[in-house]
CSV table of C-alpha atoms and ligand atoms in Angstrom, one decimal:
chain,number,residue,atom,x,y,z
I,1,UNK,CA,71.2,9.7,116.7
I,2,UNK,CA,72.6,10.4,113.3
I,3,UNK,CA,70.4,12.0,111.0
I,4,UNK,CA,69.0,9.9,108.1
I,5,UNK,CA,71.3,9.0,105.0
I,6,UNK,CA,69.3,10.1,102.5
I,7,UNK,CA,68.9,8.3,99.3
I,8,UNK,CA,67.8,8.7,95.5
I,9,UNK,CA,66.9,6.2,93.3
I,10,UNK,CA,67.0,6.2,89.7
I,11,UNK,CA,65.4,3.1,87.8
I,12,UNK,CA,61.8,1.6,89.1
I,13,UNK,CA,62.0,-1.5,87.7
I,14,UNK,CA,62.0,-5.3,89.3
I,15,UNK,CA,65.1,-4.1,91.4
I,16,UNK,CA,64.4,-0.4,92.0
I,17,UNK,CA,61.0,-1.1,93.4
I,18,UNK,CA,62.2,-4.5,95.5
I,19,UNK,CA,64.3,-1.7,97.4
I,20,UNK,CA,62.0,0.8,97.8
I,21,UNK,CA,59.7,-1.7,99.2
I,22,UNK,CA,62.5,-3.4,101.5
I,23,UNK,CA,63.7,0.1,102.9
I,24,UNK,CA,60.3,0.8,103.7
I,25,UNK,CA,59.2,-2.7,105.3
I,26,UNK,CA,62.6,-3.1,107.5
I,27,UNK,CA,62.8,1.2,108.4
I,28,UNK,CA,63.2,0.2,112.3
I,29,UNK,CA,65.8,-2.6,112.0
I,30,UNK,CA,67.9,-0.7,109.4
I,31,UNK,CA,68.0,2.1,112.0
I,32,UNK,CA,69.2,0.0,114.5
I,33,UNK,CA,71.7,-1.8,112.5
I,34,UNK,CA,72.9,1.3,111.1
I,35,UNK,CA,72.7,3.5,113.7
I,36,UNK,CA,70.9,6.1,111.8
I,37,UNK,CA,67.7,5.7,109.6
I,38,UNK,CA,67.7,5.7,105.6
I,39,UNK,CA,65.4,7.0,104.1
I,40,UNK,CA,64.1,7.5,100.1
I,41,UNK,CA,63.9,11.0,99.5
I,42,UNK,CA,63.6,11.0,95.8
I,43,UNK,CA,63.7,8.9,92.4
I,44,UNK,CA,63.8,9.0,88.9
I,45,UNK,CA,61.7,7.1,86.0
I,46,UNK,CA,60.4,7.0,82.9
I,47,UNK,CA,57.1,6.8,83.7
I,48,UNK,CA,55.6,8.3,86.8
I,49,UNK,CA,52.1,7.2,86.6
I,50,UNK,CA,53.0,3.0,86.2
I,51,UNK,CA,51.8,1.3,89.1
I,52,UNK,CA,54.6,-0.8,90.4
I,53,UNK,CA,52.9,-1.9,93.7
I,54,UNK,CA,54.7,0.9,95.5
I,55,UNK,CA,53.8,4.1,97.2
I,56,UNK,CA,56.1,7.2,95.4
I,57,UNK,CA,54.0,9.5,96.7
I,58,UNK,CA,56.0,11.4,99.4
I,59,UNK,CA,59.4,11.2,97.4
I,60,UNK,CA,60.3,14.1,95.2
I,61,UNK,CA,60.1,12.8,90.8
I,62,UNK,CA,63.0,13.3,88.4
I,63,UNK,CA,62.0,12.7,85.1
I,64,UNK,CA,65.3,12.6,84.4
I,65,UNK,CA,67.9,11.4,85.9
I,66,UNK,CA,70.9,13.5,85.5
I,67,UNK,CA,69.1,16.3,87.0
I,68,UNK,CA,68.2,14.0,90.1
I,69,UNK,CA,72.1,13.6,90.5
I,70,UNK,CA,72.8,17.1,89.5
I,71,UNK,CA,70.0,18.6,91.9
I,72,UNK,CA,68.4,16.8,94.9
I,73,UNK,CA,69.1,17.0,98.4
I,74,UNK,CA,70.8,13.5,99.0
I,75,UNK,CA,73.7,11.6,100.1
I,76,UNK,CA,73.8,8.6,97.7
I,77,UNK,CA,72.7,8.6,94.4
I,78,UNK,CA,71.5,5.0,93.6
I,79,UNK,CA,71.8,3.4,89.8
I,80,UNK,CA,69.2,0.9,88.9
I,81,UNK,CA,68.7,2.0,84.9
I,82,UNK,CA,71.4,-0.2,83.5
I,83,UNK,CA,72.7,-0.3,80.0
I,84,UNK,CA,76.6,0.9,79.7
I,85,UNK,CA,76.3,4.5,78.5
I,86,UNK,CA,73.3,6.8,78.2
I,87,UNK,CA,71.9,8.0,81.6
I,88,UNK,CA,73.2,5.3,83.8
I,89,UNK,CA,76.9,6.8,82.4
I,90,UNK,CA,75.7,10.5,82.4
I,91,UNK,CA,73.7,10.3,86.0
I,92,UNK,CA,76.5,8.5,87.7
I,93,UNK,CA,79.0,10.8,86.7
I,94,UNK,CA,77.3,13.8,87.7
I,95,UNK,CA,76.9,12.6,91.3
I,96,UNK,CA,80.3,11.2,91.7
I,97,UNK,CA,81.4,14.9,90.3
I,98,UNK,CA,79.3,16.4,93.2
I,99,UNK,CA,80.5,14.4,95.2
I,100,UNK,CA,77.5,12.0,96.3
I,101,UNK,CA,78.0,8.8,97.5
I,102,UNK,CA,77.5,5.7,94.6
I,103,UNK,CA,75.7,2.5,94.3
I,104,UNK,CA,74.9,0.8,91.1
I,105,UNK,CA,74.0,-2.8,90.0
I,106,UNK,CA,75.0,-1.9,86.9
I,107,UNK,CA,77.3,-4.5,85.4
I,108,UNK,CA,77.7,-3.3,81.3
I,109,UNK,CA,78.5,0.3,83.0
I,110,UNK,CA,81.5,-0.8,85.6
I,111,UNK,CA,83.1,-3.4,82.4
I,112,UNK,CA,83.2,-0.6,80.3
I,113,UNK,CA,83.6,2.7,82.7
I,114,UNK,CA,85.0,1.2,85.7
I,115,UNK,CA,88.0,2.4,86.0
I,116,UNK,CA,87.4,5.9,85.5
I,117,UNK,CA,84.3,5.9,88.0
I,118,UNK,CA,86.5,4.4,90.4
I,119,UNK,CA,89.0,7.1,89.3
I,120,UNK,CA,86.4,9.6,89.7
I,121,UNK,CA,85.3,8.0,93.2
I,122,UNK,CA,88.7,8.2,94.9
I,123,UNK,CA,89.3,12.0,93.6
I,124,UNK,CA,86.2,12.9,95.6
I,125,UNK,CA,87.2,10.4,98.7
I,126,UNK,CA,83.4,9.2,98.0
I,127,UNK,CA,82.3,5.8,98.2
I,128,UNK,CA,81.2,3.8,94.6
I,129,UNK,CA,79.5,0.1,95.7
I,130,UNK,CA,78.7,-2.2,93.3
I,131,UNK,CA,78.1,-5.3,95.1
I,132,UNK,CA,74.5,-6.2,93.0
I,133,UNK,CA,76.3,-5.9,89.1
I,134,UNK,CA,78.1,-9.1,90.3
I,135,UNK,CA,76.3,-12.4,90.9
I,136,UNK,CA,73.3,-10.7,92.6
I,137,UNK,CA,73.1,-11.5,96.0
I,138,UNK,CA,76.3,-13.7,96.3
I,139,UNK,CA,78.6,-10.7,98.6
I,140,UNK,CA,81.8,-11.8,96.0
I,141,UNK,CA,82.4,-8.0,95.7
I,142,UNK,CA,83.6,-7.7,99.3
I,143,UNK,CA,85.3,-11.0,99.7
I,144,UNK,CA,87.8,-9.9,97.0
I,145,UNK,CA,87.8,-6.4,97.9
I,146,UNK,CA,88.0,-6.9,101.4
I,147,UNK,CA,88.6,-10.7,102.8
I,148,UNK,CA,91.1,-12.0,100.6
I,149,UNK,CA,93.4,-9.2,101.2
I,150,UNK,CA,97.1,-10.5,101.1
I,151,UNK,CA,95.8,-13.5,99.5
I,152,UNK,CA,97.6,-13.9,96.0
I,153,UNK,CA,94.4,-15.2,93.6
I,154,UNK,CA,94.9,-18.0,91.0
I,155,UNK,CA,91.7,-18.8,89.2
I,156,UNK,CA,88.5,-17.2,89.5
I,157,UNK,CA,85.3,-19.4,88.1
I,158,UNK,CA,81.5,-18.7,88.3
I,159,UNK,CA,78.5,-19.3,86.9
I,160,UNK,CA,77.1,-15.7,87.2
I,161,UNK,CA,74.1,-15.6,84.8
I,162,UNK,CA,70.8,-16.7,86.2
I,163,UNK,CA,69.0,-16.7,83.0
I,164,UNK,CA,71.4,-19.3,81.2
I,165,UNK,CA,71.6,-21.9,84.6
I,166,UNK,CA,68.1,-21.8,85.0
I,167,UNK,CA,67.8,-22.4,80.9
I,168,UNK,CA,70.5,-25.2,81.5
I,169,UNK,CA,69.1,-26.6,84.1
I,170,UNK,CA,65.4,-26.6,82.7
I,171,UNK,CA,67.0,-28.4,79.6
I,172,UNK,CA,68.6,-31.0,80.9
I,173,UNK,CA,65.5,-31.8,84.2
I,174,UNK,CA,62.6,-31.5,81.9
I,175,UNK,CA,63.8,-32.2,78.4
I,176,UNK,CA,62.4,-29.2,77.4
I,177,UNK,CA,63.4,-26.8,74.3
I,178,UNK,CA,65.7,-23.9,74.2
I,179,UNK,CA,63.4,-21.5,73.3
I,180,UNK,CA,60.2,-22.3,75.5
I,181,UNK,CA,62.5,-22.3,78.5
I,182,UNK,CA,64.2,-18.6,77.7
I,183,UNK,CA,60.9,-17.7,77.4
I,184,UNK,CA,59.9,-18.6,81.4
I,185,UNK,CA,63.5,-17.0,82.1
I,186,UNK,CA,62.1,-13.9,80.8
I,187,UNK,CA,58.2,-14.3,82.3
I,188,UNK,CA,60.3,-14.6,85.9
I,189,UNK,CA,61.9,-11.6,85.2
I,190,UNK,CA,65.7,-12.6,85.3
I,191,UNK,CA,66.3,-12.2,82.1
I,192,UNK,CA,68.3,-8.7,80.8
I,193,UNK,CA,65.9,-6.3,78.3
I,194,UNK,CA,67.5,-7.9,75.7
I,195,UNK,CA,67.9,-11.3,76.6
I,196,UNK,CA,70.9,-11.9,74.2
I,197,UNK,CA,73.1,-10.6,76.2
I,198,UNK,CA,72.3,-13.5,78.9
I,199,UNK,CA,72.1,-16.1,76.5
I,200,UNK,CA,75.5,-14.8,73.8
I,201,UNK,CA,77.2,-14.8,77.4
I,202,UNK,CA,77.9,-10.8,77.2
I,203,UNK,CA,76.3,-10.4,80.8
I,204,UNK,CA,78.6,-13.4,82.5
I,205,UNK,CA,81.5,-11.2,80.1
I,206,UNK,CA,80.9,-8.1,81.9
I,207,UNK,CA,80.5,-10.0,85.5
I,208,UNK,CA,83.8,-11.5,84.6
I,209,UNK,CA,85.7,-8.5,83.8
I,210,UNK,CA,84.7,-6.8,87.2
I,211,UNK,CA,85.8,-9.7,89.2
I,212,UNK,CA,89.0,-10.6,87.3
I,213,UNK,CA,90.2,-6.7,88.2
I,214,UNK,CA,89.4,-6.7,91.6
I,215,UNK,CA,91.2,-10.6,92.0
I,216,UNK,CA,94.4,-9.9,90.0
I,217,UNK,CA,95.1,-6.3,90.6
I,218,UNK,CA,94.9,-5.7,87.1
I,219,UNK,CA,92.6,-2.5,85.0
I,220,UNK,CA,89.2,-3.7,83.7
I,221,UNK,CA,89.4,-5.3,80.4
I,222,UNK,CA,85.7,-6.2,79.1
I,223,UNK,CA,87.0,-6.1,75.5
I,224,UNK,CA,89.4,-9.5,76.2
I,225,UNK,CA,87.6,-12.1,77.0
I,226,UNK,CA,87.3,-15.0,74.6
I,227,UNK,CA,83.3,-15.6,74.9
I,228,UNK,CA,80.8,-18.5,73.5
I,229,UNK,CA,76.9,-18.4,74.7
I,230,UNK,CA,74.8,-21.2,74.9
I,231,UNK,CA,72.6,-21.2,72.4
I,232,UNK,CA,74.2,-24.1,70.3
I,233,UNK,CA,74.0,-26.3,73.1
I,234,UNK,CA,71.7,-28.8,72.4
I,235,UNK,CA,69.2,-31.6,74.8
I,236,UNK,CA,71.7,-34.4,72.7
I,237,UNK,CA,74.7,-32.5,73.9
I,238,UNK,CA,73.2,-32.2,77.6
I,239,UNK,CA,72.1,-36.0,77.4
I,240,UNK,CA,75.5,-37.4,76.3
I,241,UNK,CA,77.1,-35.1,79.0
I,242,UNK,CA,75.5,-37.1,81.7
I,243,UNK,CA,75.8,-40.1,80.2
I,244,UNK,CA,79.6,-39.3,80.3
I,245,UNK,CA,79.3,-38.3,84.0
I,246,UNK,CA,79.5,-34.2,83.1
I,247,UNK,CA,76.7,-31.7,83.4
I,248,UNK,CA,76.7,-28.3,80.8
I,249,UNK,CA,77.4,-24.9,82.5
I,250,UNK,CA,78.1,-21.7,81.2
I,251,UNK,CA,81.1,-20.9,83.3
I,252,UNK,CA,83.2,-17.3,83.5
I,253,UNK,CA,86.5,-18.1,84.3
I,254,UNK,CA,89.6,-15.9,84.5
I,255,UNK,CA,93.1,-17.6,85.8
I,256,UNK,CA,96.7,-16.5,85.8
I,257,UNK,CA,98.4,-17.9,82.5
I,258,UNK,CA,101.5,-17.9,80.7
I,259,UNK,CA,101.9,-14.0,79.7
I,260,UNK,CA,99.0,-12.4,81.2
I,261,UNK,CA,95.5,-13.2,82.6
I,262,UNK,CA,92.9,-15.4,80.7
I,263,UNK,CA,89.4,-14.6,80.4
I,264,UNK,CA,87.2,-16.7,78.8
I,265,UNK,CA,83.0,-17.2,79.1
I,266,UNK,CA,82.0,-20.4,77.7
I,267,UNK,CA,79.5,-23.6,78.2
I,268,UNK,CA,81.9,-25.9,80.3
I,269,UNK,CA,82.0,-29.3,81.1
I,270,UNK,CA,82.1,-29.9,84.9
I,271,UNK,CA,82.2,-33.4,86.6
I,272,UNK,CA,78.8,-34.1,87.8
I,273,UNK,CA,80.0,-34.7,91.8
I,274,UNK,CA,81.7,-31.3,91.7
I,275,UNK,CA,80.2,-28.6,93.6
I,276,UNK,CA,79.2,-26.2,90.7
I,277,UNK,CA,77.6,-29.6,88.9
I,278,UNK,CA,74.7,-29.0,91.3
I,279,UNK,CA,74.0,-25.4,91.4
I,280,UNK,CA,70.6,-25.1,89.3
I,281,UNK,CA,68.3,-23.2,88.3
I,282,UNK,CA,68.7,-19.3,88.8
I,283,UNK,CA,71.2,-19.9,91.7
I,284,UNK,CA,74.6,-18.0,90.9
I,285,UNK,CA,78.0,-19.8,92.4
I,286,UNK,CA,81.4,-18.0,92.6
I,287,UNK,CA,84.8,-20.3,93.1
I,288,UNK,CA,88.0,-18.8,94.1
I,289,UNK,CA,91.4,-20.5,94.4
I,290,UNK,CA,94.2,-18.3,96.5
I,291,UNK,CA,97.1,-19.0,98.3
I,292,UNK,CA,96.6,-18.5,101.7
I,293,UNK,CA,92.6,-19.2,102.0
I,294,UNK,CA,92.6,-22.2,99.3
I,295,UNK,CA,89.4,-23.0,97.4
I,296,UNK,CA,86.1,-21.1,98.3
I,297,UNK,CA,83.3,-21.6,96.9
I,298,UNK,CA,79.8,-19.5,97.2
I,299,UNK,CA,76.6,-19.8,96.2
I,300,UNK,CA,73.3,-18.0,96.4
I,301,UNK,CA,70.3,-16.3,94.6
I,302,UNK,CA,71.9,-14.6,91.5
I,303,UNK,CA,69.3,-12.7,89.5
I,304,UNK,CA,66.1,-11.0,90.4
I,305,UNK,CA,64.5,-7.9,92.4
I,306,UNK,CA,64.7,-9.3,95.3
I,307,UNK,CA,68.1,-11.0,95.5
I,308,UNK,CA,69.8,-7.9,94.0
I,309,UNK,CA,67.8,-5.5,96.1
I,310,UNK,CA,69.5,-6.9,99.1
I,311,UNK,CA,73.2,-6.3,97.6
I,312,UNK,CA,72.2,-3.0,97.0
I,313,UNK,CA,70.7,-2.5,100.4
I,314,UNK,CA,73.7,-3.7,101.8
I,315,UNK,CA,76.5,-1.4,99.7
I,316,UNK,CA,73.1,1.5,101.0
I,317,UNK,CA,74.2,0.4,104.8
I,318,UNK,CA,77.9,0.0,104.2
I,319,UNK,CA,77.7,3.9,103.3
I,320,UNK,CA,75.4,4.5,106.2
I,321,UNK,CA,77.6,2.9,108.7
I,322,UNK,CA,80.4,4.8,107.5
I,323,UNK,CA,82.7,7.6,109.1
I,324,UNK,CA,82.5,11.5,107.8
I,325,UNK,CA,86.5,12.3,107.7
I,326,UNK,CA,87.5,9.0,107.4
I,327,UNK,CA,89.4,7.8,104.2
I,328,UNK,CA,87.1,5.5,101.9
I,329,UNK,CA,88.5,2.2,100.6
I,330,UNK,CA,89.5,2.1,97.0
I,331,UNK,CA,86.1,0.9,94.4
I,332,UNK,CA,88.5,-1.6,92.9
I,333,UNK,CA,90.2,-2.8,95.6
I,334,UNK,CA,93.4,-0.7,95.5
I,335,UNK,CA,93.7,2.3,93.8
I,336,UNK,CA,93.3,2.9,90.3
I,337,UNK,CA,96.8,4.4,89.9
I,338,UNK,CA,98.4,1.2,91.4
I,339,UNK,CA,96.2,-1.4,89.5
I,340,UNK,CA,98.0,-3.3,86.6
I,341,UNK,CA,97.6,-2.7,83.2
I,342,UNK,CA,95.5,-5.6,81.6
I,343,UNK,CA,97.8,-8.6,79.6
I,344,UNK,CA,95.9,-11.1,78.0
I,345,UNK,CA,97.1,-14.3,77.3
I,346,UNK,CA,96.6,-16.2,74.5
I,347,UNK,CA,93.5,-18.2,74.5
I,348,UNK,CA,95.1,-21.3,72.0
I,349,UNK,CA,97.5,-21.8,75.0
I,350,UNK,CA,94.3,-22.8,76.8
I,351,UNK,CA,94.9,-26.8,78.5
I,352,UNK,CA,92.3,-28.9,79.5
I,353,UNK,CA,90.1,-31.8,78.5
I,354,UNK,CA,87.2,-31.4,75.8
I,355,UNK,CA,84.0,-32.9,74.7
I,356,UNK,CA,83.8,-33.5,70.8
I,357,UNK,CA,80.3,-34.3,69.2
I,358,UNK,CA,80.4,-35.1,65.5
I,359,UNK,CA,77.5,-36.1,63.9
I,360,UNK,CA,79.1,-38.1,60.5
I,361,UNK,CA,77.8,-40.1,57.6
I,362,UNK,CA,77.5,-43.6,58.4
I,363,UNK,CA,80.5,-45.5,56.1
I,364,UNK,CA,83.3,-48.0,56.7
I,365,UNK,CA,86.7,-45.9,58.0
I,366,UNK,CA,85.1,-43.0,59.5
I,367,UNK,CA,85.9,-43.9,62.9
I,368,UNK,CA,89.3,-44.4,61.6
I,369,UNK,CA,90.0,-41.5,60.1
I,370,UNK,CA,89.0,-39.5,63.4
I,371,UNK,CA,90.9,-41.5,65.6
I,372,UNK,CA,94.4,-40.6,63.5
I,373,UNK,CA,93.3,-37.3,62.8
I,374,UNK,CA,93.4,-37.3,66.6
I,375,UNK,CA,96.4,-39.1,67.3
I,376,UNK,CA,98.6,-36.9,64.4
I,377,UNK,CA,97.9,-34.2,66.7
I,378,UNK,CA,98.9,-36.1,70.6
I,379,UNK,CA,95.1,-35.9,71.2
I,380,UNK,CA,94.6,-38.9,73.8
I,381,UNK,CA,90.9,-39.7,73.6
I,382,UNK,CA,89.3,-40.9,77.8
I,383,UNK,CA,86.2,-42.2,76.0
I,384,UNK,CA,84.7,-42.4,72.1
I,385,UNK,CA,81.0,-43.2,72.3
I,386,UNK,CA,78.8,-44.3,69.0
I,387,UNK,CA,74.8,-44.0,69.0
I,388,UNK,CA,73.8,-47.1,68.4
I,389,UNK,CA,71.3,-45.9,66.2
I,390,UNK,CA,70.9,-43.6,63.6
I,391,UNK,CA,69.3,-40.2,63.5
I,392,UNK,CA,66.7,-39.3,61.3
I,393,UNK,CA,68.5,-38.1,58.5
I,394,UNK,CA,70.7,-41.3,58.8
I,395,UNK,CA,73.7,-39.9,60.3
I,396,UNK,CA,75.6,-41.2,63.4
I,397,UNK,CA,76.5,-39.3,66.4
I,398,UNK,CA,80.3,-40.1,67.7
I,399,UNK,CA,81.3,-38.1,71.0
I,400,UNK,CA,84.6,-38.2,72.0
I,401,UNK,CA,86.5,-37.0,75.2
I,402,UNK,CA,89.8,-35.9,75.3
I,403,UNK,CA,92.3,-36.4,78.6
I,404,UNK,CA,93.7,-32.6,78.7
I,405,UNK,CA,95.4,-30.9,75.5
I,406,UNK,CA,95.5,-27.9,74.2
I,407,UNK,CA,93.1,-25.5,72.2
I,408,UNK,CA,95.5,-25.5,69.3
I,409,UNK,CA,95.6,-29.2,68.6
I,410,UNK,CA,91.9,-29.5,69.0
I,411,UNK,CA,91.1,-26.7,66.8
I,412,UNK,CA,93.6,-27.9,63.9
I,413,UNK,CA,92.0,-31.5,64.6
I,414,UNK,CA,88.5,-30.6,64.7
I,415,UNK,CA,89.5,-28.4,61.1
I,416,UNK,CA,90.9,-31.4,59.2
I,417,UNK,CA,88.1,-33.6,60.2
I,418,UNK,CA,85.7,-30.8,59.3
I,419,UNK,CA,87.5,-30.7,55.3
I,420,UNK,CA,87.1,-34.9,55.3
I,421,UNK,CA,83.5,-34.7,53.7
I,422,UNK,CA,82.3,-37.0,56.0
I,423,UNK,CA,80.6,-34.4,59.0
I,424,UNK,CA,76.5,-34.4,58.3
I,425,UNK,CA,76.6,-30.9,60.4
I,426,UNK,CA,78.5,-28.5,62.1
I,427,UNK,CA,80.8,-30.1,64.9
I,428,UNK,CA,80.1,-29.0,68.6
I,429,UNK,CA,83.5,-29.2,70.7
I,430,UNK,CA,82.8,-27.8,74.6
I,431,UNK,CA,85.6,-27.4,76.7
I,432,UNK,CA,85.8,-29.5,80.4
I,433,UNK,CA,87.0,-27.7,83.0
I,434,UNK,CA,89.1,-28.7,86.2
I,435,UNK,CA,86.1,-27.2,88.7
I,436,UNK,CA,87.3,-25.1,91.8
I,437,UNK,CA,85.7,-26.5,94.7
V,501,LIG,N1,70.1,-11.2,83.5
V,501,LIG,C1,70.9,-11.4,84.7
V,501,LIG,C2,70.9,-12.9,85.0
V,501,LIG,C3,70.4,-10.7,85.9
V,501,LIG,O1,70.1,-13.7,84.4
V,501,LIG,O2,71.7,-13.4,85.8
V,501,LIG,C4,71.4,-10.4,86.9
V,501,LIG,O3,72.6,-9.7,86.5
């Protein structure tokens, strides 16, 4: 038999400790499956003493992790710290510069240093796996990379944060608040250190850039993607939604567009039959349109030790069943030298239906004046809905959906009708979105 793949693991949180544990509990039928054991040899953490339910015991402790990369006696250096520079940056780069094998879950680190890791990977002919930083345990990573070879892609949609579905979802089953269902997000543990980045839609940003690279060919481009959290969706918003026969998610979508690629990350209307309509709760869901394969659709535990422990574990075997000599397969896909540079098209070009919710003072030619304001930009309305009653400060809610149009004329719409006088608050406009799938 071969002799063990020996691994190092820096970052002993939720995710670094789910592994450790797995490795240990499944030793014989990773062996088997592999054809060769792996084993832990060492890890790195900032704090050796915390009891994480695991036995560290008999592996070797870095206190820091660039000298774990720089010094011990492994074949794959594995990043669980996260965060896009700092020690994830500085540890990766150091064992991809020794020339160590790579896995990381690390989604902020591959938007922002992805191309020159994978640079760095193919230099070396080592092998940088990333399957966990995208949509935890969904394997989107190798369909793109590997299945859909030859396939030309079209649109790329997911809804790749756990934390806001399971928000969304919570919202819309149990009436709840915002705020008190974050806070469970959090107490489960799928929620990022700084849970803004889940809910401002930066995490879903970064997922996104990997993804669109890897479908279009193209260099990573984290910094272009037009980007809206949820946190000014509201239970009315949710509640006329499915009254209208839509449900809320917060999609990442990238598609081919009139000069370039467009990436957006915004809450999205989706019809409430479609497929992504009923993926809930912390579940992720990936939809891909291509030429030769069609619409695919995937769905599956997206955040969470033990979900993205297993995406790890599998980029761990990937390396394990892997031949010395043999050339290793592009990071990205193809390699870096071929990819595309990144051309972003402009978001006001954007078509598609929307959902308009204006809250307005309650007076004879309101309803009017929105319906011209609409019509003097080619805006056809599907359906215009009034509350019947009143809200507490006396003002009446009017939702409106468009049949598709384009950013531009909402926006310039949605602006005039804003300078009327007539808007008791802030309008809320969410896009609706043709689903894949
Ligand atoms: N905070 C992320 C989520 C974890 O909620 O999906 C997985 O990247």
């Amino acid at each position: 038999m071969a002799d063990a793949l020996k691994i190092g693991i820096a970052g002993l949180g939720t995710v670094g400790a789910s592994l450790v544990r797995v490795i240990k509990e499944r030793e014989n039928l990773l062996t088997v499956s592999c054809g060769r054991p792996i084993q832990v040899v060492a890890v790195s953490a900032r704090d050796r003493t915390r009891d994480r339910g695991i036995d560290i015991s008999t592996f070797e402790w870095f206190d820091d992790p660039v000298s774990m990369a720089e010094s011990a006696d492994i074949d794959v250096f594995v990043e669980l710290i996260g965060g896009e520079g700092g020690a994830a940056h500085a540890s990766v780069v150091k064992a991809l510069s020794r020339g160590l094998h790579v896995v990381t879950a690390n989604k902020a680190l591959l938007a922002k240093h992805g191309i020159a890791l994978a640079a760095q990977a193919e230099e070396k002919s080592v092998i940088l796996n990333f399957e966990a930083a995208v949509a935890g345990g969904i394997p989107v990573i190798k369909v793109l990379r590997e299945s859909l070879t030859g396939n030309t892609v079209n649109r790329v949609q997911g809804i790749m944060n756990g934390t806001c579905n399971y928000i969304l979802t919570k919202m819309e089953d149990e009436g709840l608040g915002f705020e008190e269902c974050l806070a469970e997000a959090q107490r489960l543990g799928y929620a990022e250190a700084d849970p803004t980045f889940d809910i401002e839609g930066n995490d879903t940003a970064h997922k996104l850039a990997i993804l669109t690279s890897l479908a279009f060919g193209c260099e990573i481009s984290s910094d272009d993607i037009y980007m809206e959290g949820i946190t000014n969706i509201t239970i009315e918003d949710i509640e006329a939604a499915r009254e209208l026969g839509y449900a809320i998610k917060l999609l990442g979508m990238a598609q081919r567009a009139e000069g370039g690629i467009e990436q957006r990350v915004h809450p999205t209307l989706v019809p409430l039959d479609s497929e992504i309509a009923q993926v809930e709760g912390v579940t992720n869901a990936v939809a891909i349109e291509s030429d030769i394969l069609g619409e695919l659709l995937m769905a599956g535990p997206g955040a969470g030790g033990k979900a993205t422990a297993s995406a790890v574990l599998g980029d761990i075997a990937d390396i394990a069943k892997s031949r010395p000599g043999l050339q290793t397969a592009p990071p990205l896909g193809r390699p870096v030298k071929v990819l595309e540079p990144y051309r972003r098209a402009r978001m006001r070009a954007h078509e598609g239906g929307y959902f308009i919710r204006l809250s307005v003072e309650d007076r004879a030619g309101v309803f009017a004046n929105i319906a011209t304001r609409m019509a003097e930009h080619e805006i056809s309305l599907e359906s215009i809905m009034q509350r019947g009653k009143p809200d507490k400060n006396g003002a009446q809610t009017i939702i409106l959906v468009t049949h598709e149009t384009t950013e531009e004329s909402v926006r310039n719409a949605v602006s005039l009708i804003s300078a009327e006088g007539y808007l008791a608050s802030k309008p809320q406009v969410i896009r609706i979105e043709r689903p894949i799938g």
